[in-house]
Tab-separated table of C-alpha atoms and ligand atoms in Angstrom:
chain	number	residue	atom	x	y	z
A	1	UNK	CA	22.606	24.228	-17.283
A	2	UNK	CA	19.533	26.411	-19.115
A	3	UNK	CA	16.562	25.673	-20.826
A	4	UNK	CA	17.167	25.079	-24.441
A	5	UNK	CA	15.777	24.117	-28.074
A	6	UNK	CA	16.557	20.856	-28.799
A	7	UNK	CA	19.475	20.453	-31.348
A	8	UNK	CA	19.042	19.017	-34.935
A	9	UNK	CA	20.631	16.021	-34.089
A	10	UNK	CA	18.145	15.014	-32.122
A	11	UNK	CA	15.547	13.133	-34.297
A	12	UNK	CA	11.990	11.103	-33.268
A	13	UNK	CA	9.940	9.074	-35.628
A	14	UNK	CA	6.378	11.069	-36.327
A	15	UNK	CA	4.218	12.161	-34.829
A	16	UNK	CA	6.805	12.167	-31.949
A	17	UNK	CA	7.799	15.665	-31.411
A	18	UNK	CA	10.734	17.445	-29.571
A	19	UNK	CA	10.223	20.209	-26.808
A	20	UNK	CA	12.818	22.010	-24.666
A	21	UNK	CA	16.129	20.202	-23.896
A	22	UNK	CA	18.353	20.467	-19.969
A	23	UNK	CA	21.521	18.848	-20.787
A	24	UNK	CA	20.494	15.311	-21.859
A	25	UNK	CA	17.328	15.475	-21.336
A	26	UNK	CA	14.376	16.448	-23.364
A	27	UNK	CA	10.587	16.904	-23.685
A	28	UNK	CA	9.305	14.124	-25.999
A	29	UNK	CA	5.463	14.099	-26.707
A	30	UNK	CA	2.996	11.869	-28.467
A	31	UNK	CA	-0.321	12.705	-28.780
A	32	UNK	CA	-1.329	8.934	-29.888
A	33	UNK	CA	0.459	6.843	-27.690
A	34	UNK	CA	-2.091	5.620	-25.026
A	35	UNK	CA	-4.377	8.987	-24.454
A	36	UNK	CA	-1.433	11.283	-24.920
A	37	UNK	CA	1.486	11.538	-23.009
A	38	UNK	CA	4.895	13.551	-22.567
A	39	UNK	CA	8.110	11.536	-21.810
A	40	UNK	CA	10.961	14.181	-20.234
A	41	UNK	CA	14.480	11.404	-21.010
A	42	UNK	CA	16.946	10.812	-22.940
A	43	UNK	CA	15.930	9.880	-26.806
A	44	UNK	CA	17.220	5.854	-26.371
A	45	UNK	CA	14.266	5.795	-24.445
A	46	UNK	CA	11.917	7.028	-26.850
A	47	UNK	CA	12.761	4.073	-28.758
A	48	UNK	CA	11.860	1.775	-26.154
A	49	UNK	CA	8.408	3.421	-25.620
A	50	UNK	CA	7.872	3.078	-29.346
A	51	UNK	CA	8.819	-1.011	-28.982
A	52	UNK	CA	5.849	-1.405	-26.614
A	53	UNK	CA	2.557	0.028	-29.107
A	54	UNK	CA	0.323	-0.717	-28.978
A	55	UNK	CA	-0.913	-0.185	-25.411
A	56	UNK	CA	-3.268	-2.113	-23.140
A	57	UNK	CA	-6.189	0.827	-23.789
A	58	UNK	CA	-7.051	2.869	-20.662
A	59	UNK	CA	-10.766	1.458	-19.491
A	60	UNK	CA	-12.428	4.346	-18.526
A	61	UNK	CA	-16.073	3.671	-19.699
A	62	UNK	CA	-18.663	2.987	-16.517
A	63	UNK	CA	-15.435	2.255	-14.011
A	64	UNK	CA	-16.788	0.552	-11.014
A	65	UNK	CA	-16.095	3.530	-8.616
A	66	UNK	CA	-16.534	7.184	-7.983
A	67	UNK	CA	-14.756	10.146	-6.876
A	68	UNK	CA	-15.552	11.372	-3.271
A	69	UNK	CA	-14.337	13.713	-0.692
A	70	UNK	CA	-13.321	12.774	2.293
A	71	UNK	CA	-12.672	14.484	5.303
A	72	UNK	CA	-9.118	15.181	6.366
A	73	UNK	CA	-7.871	13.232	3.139
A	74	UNK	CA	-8.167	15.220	-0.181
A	75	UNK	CA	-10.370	13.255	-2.482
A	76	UNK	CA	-10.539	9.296	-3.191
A	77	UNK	CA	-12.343	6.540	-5.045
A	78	UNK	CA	-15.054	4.343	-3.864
A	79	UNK	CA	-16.561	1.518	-5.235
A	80	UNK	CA	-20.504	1.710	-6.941
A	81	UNK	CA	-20.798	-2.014	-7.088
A	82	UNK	CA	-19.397	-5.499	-5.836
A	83	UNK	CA	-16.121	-5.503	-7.355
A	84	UNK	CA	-14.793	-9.219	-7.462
A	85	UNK	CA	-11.246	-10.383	-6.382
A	86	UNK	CA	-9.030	-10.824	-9.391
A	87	UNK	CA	-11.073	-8.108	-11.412
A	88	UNK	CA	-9.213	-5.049	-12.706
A	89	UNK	CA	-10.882	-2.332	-11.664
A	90	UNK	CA	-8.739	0.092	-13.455
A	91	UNK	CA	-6.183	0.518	-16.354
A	92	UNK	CA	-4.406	3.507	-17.669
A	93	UNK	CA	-1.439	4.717	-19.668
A	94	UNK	CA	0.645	7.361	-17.953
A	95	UNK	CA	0.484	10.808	-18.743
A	96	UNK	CA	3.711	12.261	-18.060
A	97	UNK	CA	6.896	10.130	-17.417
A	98	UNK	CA	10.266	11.960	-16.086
A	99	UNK	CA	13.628	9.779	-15.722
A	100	UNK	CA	14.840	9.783	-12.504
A	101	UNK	CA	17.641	11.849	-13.199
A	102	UNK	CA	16.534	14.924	-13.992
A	103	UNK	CA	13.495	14.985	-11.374
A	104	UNK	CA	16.621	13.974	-8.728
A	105	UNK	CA	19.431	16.591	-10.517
A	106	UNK	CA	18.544	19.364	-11.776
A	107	UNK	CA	18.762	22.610	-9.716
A	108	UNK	CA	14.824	23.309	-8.939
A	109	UNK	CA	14.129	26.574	-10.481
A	110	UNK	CA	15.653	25.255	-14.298
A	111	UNK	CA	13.247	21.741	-13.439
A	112	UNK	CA	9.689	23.663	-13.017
A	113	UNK	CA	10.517	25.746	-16.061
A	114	UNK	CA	11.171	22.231	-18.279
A	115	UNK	CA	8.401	20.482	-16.388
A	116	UNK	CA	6.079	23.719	-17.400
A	117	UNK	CA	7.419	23.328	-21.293
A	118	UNK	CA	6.816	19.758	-21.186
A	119	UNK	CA	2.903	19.792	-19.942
A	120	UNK	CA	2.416	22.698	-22.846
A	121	UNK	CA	2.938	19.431	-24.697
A	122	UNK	CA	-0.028	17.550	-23.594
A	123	UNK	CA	-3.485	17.550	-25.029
A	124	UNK	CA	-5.824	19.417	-23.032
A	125	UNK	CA	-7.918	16.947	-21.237
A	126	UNK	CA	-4.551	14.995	-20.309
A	127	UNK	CA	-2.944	18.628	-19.043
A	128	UNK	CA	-6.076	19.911	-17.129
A	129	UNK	CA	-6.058	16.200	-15.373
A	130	UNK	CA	-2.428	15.774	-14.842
A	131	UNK	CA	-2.558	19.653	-13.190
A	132	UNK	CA	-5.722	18.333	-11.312
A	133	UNK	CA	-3.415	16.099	-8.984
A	134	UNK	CA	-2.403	17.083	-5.635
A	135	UNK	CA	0.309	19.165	-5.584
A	136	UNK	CA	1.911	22.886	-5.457
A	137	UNK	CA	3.833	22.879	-8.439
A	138	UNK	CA	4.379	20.368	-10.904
A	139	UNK	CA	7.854	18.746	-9.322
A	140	UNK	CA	5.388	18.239	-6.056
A	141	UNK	CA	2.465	16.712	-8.495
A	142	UNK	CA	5.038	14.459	-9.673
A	143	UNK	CA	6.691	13.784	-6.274
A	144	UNK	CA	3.593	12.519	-4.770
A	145	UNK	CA	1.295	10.681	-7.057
A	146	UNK	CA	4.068	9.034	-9.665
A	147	UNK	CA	4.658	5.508	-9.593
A	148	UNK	CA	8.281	4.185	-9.951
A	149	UNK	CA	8.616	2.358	-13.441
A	150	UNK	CA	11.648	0.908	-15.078
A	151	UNK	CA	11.228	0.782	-19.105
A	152	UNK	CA	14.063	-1.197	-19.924
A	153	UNK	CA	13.578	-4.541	-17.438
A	154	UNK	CA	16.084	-3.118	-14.664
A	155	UNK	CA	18.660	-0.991	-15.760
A	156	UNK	CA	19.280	1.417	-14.019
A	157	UNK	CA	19.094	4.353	-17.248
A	158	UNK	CA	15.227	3.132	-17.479
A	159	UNK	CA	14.151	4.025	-14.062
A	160	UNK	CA	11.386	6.697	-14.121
A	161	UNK	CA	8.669	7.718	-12.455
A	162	UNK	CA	5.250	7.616	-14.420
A	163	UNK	CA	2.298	9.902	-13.464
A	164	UNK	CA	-1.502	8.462	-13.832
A	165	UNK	CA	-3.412	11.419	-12.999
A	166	UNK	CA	-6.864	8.981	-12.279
A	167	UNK	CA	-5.075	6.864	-10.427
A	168	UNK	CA	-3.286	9.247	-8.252
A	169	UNK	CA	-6.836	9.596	-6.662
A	170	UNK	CA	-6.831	6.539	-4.552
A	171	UNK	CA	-5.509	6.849	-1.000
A	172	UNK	CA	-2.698	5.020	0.663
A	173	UNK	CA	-4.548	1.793	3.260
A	174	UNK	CA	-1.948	-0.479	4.770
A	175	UNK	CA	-4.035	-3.119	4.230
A	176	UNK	CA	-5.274	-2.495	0.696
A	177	UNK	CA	-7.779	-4.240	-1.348
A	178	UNK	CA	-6.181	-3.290	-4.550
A	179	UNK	CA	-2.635	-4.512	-5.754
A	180	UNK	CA	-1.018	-2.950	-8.436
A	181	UNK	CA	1.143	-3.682	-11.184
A	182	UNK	CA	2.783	-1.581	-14.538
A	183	UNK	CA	3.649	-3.964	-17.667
A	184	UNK	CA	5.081	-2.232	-20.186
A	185	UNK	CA	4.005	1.258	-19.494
A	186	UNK	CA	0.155	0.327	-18.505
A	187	UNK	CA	-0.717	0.611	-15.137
A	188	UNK	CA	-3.256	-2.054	-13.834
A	189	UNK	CA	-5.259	-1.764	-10.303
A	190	UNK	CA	-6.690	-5.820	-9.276
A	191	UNK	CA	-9.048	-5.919	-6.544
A	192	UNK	CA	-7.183	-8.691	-4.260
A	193	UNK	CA	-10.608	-9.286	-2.449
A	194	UNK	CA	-14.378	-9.149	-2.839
A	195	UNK	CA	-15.125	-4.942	-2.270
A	196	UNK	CA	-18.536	-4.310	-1.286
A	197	UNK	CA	-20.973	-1.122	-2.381
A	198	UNK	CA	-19.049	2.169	-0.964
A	199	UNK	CA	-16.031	0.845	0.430
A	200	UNK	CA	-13.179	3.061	-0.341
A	201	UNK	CA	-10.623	1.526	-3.155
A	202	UNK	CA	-7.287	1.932	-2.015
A	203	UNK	CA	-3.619	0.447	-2.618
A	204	UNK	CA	-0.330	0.945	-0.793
A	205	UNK	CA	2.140	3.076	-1.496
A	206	UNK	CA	4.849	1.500	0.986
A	207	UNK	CA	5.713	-2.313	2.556
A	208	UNK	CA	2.925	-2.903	4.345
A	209	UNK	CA	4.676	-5.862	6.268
A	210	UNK	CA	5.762	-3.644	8.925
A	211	UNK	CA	5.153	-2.492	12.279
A	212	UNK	CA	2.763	0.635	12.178
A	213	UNK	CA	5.607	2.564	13.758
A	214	UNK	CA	7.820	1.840	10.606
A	215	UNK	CA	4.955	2.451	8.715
A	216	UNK	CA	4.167	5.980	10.153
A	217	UNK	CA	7.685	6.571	9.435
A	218	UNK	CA	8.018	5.278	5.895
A	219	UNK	CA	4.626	7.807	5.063
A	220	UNK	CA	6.207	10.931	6.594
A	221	UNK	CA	8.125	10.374	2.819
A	222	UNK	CA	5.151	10.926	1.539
A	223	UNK	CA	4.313	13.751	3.923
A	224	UNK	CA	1.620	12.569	5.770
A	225	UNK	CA	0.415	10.742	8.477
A	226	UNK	CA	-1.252	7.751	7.413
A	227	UNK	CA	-4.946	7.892	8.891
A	228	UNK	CA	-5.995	4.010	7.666
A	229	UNK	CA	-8.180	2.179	9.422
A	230	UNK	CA	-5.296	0.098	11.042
A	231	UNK	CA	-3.143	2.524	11.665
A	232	UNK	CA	-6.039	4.592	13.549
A	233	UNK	CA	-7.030	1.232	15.039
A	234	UNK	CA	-7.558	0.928	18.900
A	235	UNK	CA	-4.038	0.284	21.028
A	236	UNK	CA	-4.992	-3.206	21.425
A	237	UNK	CA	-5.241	-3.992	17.900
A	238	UNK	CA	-2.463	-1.886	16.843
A	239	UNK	CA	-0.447	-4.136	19.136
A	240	UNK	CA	-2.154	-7.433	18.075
A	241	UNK	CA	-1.332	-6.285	14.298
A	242	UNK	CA	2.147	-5.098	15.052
A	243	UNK	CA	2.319	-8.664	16.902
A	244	UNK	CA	1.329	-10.934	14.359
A	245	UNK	CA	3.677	-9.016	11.961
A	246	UNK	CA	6.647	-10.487	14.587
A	247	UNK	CA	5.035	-13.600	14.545
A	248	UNK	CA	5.370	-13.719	10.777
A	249	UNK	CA	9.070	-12.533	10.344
A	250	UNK	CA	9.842	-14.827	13.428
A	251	UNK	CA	8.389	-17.953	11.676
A	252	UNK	CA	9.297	-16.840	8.205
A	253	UNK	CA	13.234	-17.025	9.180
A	254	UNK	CA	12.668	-20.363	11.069
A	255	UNK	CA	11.063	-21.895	7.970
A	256	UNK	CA	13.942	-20.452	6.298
A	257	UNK	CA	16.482	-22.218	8.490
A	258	UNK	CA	14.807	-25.872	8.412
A	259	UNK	CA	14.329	-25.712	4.741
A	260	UNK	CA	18.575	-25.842	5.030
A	261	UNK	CA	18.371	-29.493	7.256
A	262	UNK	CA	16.810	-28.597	10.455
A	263	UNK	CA	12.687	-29.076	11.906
A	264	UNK	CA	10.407	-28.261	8.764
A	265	UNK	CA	6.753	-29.433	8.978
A	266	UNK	CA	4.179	-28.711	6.665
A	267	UNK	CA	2.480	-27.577	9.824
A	268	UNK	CA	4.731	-24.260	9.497
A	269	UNK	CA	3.412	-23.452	6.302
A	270	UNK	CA	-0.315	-23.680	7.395
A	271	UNK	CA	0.501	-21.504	10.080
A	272	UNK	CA	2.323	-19.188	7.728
A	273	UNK	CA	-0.956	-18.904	5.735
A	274	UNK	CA	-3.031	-18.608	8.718
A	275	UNK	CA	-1.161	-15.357	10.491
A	276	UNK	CA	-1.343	-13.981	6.693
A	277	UNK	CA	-4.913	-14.443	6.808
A	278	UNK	CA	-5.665	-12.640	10.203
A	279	UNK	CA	-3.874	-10.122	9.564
A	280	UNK	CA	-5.338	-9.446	6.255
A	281	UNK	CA	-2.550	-9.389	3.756
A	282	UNK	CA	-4.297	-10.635	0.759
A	283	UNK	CA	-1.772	-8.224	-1.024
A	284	UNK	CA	1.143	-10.447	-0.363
A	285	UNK	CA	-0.742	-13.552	0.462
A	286	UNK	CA	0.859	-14.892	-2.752
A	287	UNK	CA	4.286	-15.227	-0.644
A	288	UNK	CA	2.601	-17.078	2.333
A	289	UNK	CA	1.183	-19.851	-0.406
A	290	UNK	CA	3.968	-20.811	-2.219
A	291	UNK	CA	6.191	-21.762	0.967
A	292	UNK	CA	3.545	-23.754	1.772
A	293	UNK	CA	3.580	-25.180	-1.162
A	294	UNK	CA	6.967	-25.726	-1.340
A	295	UNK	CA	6.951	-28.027	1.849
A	296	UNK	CA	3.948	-30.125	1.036
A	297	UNK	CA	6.106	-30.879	-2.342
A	298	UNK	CA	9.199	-31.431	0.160
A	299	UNK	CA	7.000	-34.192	1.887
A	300	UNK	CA	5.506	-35.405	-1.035
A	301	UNK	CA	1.902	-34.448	0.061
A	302	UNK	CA	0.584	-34.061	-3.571
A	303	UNK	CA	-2.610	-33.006	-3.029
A	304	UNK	CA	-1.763	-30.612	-0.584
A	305	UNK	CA	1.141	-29.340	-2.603
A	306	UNK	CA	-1.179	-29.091	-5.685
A	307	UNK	CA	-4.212	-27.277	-3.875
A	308	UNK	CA	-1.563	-24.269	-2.356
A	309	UNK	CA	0.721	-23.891	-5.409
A	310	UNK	CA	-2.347	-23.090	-7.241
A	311	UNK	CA	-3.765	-20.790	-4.658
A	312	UNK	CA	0.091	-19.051	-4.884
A	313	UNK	CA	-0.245	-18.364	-8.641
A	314	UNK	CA	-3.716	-17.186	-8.743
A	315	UNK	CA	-2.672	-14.551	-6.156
A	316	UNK	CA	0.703	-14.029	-7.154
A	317	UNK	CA	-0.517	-13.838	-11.039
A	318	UNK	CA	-2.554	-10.796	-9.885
A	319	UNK	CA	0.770	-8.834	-8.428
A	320	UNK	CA	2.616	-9.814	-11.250
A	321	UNK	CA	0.957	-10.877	-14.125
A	322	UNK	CA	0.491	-14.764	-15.134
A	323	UNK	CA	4.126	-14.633	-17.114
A	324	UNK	CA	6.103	-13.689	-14.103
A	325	UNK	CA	8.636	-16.490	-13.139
A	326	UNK	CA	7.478	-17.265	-9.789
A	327	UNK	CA	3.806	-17.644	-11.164
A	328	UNK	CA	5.017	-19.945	-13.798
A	329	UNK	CA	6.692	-22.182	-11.268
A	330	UNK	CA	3.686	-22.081	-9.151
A	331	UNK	CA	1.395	-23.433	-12.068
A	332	UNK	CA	3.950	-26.552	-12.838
A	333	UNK	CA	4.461	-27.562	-9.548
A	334	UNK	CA	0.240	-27.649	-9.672
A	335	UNK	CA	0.086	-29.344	-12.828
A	336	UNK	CA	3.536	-32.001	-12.368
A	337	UNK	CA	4.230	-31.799	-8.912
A	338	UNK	CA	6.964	-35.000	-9.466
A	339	UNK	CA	8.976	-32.910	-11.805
A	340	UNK	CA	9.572	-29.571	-9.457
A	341	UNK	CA	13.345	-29.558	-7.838
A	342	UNK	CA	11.313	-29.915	-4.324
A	343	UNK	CA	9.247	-32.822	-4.860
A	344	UNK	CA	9.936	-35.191	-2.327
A	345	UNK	CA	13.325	-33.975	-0.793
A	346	UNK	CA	12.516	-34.227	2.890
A	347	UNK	CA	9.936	-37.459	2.270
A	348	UNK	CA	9.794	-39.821	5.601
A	349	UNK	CA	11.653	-43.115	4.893
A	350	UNK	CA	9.989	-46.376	5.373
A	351	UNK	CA	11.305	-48.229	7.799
A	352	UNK	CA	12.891	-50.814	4.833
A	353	UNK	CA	14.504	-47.505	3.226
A	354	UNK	CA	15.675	-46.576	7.280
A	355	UNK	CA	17.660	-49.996	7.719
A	356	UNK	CA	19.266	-49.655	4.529
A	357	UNK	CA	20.120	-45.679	5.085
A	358	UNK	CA	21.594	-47.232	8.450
A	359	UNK	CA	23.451	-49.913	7.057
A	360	UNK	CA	25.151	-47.815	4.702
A	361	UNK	CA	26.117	-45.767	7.781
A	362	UNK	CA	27.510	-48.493	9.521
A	363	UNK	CA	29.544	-49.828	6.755
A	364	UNK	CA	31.540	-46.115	6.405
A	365	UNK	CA	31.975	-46.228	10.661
A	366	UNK	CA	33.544	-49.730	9.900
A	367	UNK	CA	35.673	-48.465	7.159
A	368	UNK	CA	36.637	-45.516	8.887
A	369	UNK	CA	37.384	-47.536	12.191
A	370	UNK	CA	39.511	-50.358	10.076
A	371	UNK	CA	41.737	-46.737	8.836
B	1	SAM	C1	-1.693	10.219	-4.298
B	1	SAM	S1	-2.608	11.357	-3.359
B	1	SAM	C2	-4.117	10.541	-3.086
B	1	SAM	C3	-5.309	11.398	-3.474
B	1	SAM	C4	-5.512	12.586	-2.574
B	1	SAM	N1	-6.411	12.253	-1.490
B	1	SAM	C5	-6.045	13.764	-3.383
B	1	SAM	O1	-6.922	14.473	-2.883
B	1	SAM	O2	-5.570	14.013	-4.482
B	1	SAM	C6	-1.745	11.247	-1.814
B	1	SAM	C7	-2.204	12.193	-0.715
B	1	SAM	O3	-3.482	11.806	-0.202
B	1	SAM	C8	-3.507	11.870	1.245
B	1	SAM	N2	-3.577	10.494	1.787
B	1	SAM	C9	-3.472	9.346	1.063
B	1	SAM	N3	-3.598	8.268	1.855
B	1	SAM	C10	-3.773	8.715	3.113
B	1	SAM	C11	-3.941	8.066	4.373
B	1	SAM	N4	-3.949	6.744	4.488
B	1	SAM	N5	-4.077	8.844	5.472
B	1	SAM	C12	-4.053	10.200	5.369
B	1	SAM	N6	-3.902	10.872	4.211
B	1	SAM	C13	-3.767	10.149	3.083
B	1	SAM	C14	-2.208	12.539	1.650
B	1	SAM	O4	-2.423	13.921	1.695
B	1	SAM	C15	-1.289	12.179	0.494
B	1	SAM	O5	-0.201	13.069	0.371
């Protein structure tokens, strides 16, 4: 497979325009969509792109941060004023997007050459800060500062990887205060706590619910070794950390189990909430919420049930955006508890509604025993 022009039959609404082609794939570029960008795919996708103007506008007037160096760690962004939790700090379009395939497939030496035609493509100040990134060559630019985005819900053709050059500048933390999210093609950064004056802004480029062994091991991907102030904790609280992780997996799967018949108390869930807490996983706190939730509905506790599923979707809302199912749920169960499939399934009997459960049992043993 070579480098070639792309072939007449290959046609893109203006002011799309066609670069080099590698079998099916080739360089599509659009100097107006978001602040310019190149999309290396097949042309069905181009289409899709085109669905989604306009785009959520990159922000980047008087952003709440600024660029520093930091030893040992390349560059990164810290904050130059209280950000608040729930605010976006930043929002921006991609750059460059590549399909999987080809940045997976094709031989290396015929990728750089396409991945050099397609950043010819670019408008200067999106080239100069795409090349800006860390990163050798272009595949490596890509390779480490891309986010994985599917443009077509989840099939499998639409997974690519999308490059935002500004925010490619944050470091990894395994216990982030930003969570991120990409609808449509926009990429949003939420603050998922208060960040004071000079803090570093950082989000996580792995599962942070993991031992910091697995962790360490999950970043050597990335090629480095994760230097966060957790991972570079003392021994003690490494352990502590790597113990309440246990703690939560442990107790997770045991809710799990007596949601199916066995002990649940709503006990579990406030302990659930509380391990999330300590260890400072406002990232996924969302999780931690709605099984809480969930068994204060079970019981019937309506206040209870009310006060958590709202706490659920105002976190979860900021991982996934206030349409996202599991939000949605969240915000009926808040607003008509009675009508959610878990209100009230494991409610205590009253003593009247015991005798008559036992009754009933009775009469089958009777039936049974006159068979
Ligand atoms: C997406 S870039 C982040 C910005 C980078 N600092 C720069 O100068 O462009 C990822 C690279 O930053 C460095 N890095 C990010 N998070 C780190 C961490 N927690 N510990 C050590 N190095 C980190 C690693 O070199 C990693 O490959």
């Amino acid at each position: 497979s070579e480098l070639k022009p792309a072939s007449d039959d290959i046609q893109v609404p203006a002011p799309w325009k066609v670069g080099k082609c590698i079998k099916e794939y080739c360089n599509f570029a659009n100097p107006t969509m978001g602040d310019g960008l190149v999309l290396i795919s097949t042309p069905a996708n181009v289409d899709i792109l085109n669905s989604f103007s306009p785009l959520i506008k990159s922000n980047s007037q008087s952003p709440p941060f600024e660029v520093r160096e930091i030893p040992g760690k390349g560059i990164g962004l810290f904050a130059n004023r209280t950000i608040q939790r729930g605010e976006i700090v930043m929002q921006y379009t991609p750059t460059l997007i590549v399909q999987f395939g080809p940045h997976i497939d094709l031989p290396s030496s015929d990728r750089e050459s396409f991945y050099q035609d397609a950043v010819t493509h670019l408008p200067s100040p999106r080239r100069d800060a795409f090349m800006a990134q860390f990163g050798k060559d272009i595949f490596t630019k890509i390779d480490r500062n891309a986010f994985r985005m599917f443009i077509n819900g989840q099939n499998p053709y639409s997974g690519h990887l999308g490059a935002f050059p500004e925010v490619a500048r944050m470091n990894h933390d395994c216990r982030p205060n930003l969570n991120s999210r990409i609808e449509n093609i926009t990429h949003s950064s939420i603050a998922v706590r208060t960040i004071a004056v000079g803090e570093e802004l950082t989000i996580s480029y792995i599962d942070g619910l993991l031992p910091r062994q697995a962790r360490q091991e999950r970043l050597q991907d990335w090629g480095f070794e994760c230097t966060c102030s957790l991972c570079s904790a003392s021994a003690e609280e490494v352990e502590a950390s790597d113990k309440r992780i246990q703690d939560i997996k442990d107790l997770e799967e045991e809710m799990d189990k007596a949601v199916g018949g066995g002990d649940l108390t709503t006990e579990m869930g406030e302990r659930l909430v509380k391990l999330y807490r300590e260890e400072g996983l406002e990232t996924y706190i969302g999780h931690a919420y709605t099984k809480a939730a969930l068994i204060y509905a079970m019981f019937g506790v309506e206040e209870k049930a009310k006060e958590y599923a709202t706490l659920a979707a105002d976190a979860m809302a900021m991982e996934l955006g206030e349409e996202a199912g599991d939000v949605v749920a969240m915000r009926q169960l808040a607003e008509r508890p009675e009508e959610h499939w878990a209100w009230e399934i494991r409610k205590p009997r009253s003593e009247e509604e015991n005798e008559q459960v036992k009754k009933e049992q009775e009469a089958r043993e009777s039936v049974k025993d006159e068979l």
